[in-house]
Short mmCIF file of C-alpha atoms in Angstrom, two decimals:
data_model
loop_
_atom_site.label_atom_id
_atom_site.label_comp_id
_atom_site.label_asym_id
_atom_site.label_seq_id
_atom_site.Cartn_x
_atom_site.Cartn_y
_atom_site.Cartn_z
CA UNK A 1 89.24 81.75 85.45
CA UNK A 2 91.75 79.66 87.72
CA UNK A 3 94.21 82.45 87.49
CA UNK A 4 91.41 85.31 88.26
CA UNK A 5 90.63 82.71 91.30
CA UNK A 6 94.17 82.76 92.58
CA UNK A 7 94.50 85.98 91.86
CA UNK A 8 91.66 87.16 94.45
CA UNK A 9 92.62 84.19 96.99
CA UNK A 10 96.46 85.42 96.78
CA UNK A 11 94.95 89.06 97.41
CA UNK A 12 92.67 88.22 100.30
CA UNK A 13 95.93 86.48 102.17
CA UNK A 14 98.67 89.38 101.03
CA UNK A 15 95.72 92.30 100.40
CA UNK A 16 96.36 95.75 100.39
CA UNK A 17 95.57 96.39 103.99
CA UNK A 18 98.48 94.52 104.89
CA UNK A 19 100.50 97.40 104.22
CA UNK A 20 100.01 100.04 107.24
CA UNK A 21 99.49 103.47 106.51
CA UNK A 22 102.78 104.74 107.29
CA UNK A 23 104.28 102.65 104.62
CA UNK A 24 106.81 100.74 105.49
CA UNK A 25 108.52 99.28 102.40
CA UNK A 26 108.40 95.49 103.21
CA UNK A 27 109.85 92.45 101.35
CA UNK A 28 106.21 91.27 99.65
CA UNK A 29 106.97 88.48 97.45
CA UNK A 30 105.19 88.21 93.83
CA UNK A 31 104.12 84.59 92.94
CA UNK A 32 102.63 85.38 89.21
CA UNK A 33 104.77 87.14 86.49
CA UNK A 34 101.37 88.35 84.89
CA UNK A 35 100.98 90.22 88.17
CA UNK A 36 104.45 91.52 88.46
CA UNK A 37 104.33 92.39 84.92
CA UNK A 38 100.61 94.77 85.48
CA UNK A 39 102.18 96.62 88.77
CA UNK A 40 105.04 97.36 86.72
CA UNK A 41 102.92 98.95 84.02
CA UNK A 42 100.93 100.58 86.48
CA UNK A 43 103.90 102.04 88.30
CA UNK A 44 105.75 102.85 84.91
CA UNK A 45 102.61 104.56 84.05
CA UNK A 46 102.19 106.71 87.15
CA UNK A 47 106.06 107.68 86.35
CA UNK A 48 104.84 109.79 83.47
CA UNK A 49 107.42 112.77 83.24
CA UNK A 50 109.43 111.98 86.37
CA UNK A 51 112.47 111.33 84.36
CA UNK A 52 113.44 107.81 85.74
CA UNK A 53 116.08 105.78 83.90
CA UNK A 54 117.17 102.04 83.41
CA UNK A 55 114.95 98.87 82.87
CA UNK A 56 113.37 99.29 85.53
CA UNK A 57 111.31 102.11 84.19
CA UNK A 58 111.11 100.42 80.59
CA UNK A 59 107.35 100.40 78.91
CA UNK A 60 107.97 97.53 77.00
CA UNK A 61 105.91 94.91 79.08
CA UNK A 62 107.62 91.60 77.42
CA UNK A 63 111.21 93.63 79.08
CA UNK A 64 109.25 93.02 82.09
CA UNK A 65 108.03 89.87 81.72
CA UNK A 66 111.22 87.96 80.53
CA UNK A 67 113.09 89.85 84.15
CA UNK A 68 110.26 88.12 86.33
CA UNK A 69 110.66 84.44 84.44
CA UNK A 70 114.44 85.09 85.48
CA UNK A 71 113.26 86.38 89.44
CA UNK A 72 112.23 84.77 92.58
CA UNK A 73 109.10 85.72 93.47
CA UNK A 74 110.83 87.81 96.54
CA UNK A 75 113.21 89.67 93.78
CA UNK A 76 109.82 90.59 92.60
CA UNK A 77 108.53 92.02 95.33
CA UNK A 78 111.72 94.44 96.20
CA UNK A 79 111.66 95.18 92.33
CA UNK A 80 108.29 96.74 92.92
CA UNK A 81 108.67 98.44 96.60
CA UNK A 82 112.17 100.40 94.86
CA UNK A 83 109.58 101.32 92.05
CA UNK A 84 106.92 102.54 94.42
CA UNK A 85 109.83 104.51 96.89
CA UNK A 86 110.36 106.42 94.16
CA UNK A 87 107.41 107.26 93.01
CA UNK A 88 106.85 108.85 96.55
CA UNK A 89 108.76 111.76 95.30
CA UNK A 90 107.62 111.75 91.82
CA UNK A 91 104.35 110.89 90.28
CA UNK A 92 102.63 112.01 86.57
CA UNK A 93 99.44 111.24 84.81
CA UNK A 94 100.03 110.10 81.31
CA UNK A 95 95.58 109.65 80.33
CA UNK A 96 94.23 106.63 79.83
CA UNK A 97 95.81 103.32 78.26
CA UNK A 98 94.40 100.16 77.26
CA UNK A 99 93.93 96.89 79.90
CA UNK A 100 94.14 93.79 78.51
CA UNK A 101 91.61 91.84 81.46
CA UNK A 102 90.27 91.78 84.76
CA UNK A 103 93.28 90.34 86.10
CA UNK A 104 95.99 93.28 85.14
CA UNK A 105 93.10 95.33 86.23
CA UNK A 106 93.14 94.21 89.45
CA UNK A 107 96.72 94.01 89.94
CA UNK A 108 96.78 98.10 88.82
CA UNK A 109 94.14 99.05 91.69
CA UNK A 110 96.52 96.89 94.14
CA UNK A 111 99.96 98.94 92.80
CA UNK A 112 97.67 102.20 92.96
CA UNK A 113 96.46 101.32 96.06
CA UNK A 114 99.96 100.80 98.18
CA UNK A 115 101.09 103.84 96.42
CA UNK A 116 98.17 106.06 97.70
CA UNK A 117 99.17 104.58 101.81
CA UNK A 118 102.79 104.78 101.23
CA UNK A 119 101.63 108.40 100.36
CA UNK A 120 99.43 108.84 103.22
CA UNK A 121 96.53 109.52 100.43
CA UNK A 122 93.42 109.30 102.16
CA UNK A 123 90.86 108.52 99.07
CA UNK A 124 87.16 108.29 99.72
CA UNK A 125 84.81 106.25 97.42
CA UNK A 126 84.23 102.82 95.22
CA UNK A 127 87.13 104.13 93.55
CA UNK A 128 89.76 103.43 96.65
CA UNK A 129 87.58 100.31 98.46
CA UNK A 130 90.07 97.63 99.66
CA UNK A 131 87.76 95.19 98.82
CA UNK A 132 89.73 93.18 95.88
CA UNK A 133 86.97 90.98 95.15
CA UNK A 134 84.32 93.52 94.74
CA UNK A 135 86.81 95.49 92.01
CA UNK A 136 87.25 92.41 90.24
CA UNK A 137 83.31 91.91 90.05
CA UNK A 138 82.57 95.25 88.76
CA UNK A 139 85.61 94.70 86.36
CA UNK A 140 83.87 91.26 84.98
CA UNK A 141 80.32 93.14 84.71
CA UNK A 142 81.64 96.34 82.85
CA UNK A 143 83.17 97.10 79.35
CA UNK A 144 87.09 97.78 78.96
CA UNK A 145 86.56 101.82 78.10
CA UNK A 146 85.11 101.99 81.99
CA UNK A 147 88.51 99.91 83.40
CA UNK A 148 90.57 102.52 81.75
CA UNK A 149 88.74 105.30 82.93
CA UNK A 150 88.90 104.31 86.73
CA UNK A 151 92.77 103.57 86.49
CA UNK A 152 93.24 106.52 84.76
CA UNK A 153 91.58 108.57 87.04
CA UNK A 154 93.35 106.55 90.16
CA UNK A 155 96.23 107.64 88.89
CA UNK A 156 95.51 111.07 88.05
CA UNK A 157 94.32 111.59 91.89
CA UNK A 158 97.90 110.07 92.50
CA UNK A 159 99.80 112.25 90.88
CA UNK A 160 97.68 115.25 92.61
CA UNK A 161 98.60 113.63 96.16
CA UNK A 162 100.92 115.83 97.89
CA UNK A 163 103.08 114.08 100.26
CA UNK A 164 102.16 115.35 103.95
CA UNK A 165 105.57 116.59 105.24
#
């Protein structure tokens, strides 16, 4: 519950809206490996069929995890802007995969979310509220099979974003 708690109290300080719409790729710096390590999946995931190479792009979360122990939190942050630049130019939807909590569920909608404004994206709805807190309440009030559907379907309306030229 503590990390949950930090979680929302580190989003409300660095939240989404901090990013502005034209996306400028800034040096956000990642305090919690658990959160570095769900972006990445979430990123890796939206990557579905672009091609991209290197550990960077690696599924295998604990690859992920053991680079962050080995980061500063600022490493973490550029890791994850380079990961979202290129997923400007290419994005896939690979269905629906498993979340293990609330917490990698929230730090999914946050990836998803500053991918859709470094996009220009402009999704309506629940789906694409800023509001961190109130995702993380529905999260805590609803069964897994729903948080897979909603970050499978973010991402599926990401990879059908066309990037205004």
């Amino acid at each position: 519950m503590k990390a949950l708690f930090r979680l929302i109290v580190a989003s409300a300080i660095s939240g989404p809206w901090a990013y502005p719409a034209s996306a400028q790729f800034g040096s956000l710096a990642i305090d919690s490996c658990d959160d570095y390590v769900a972006r990445a999946k979430s990123q890796v995931q939206i990557a579905t069929g672009c091609n991209f190479g290197g550990p960077r792009w690696s599924l295998d979360s604990l690859e992920h995890m053991n680079w962050c122990k080995r980061a500063s939190p600022k490493d973490r942050g550029r890791e994850y802007d380079e990961r979202r630049k290129a997923l400007v130019g290419c994005r896939g939807y690979g269905g629906e995969v498993p979340i293990a909590n609330c917490n990698e569920y929230a730090a999914r909608f946050r990836s998803q979310l500053d991918l859709a404004k470094s996009l220009g994206c402009s999704f309506q709805g629940m789906r694409w509220s800023e509001n961190l807190v109130q995702h993380t309440h529905w999260c805590n009030r609803t069964d897994a099979r729903r948080h897979e559907y909603e970050d499978a379907a973010r991402r599926k309306e990401l990879a059908e974003c066309k990037v205004p030229k």
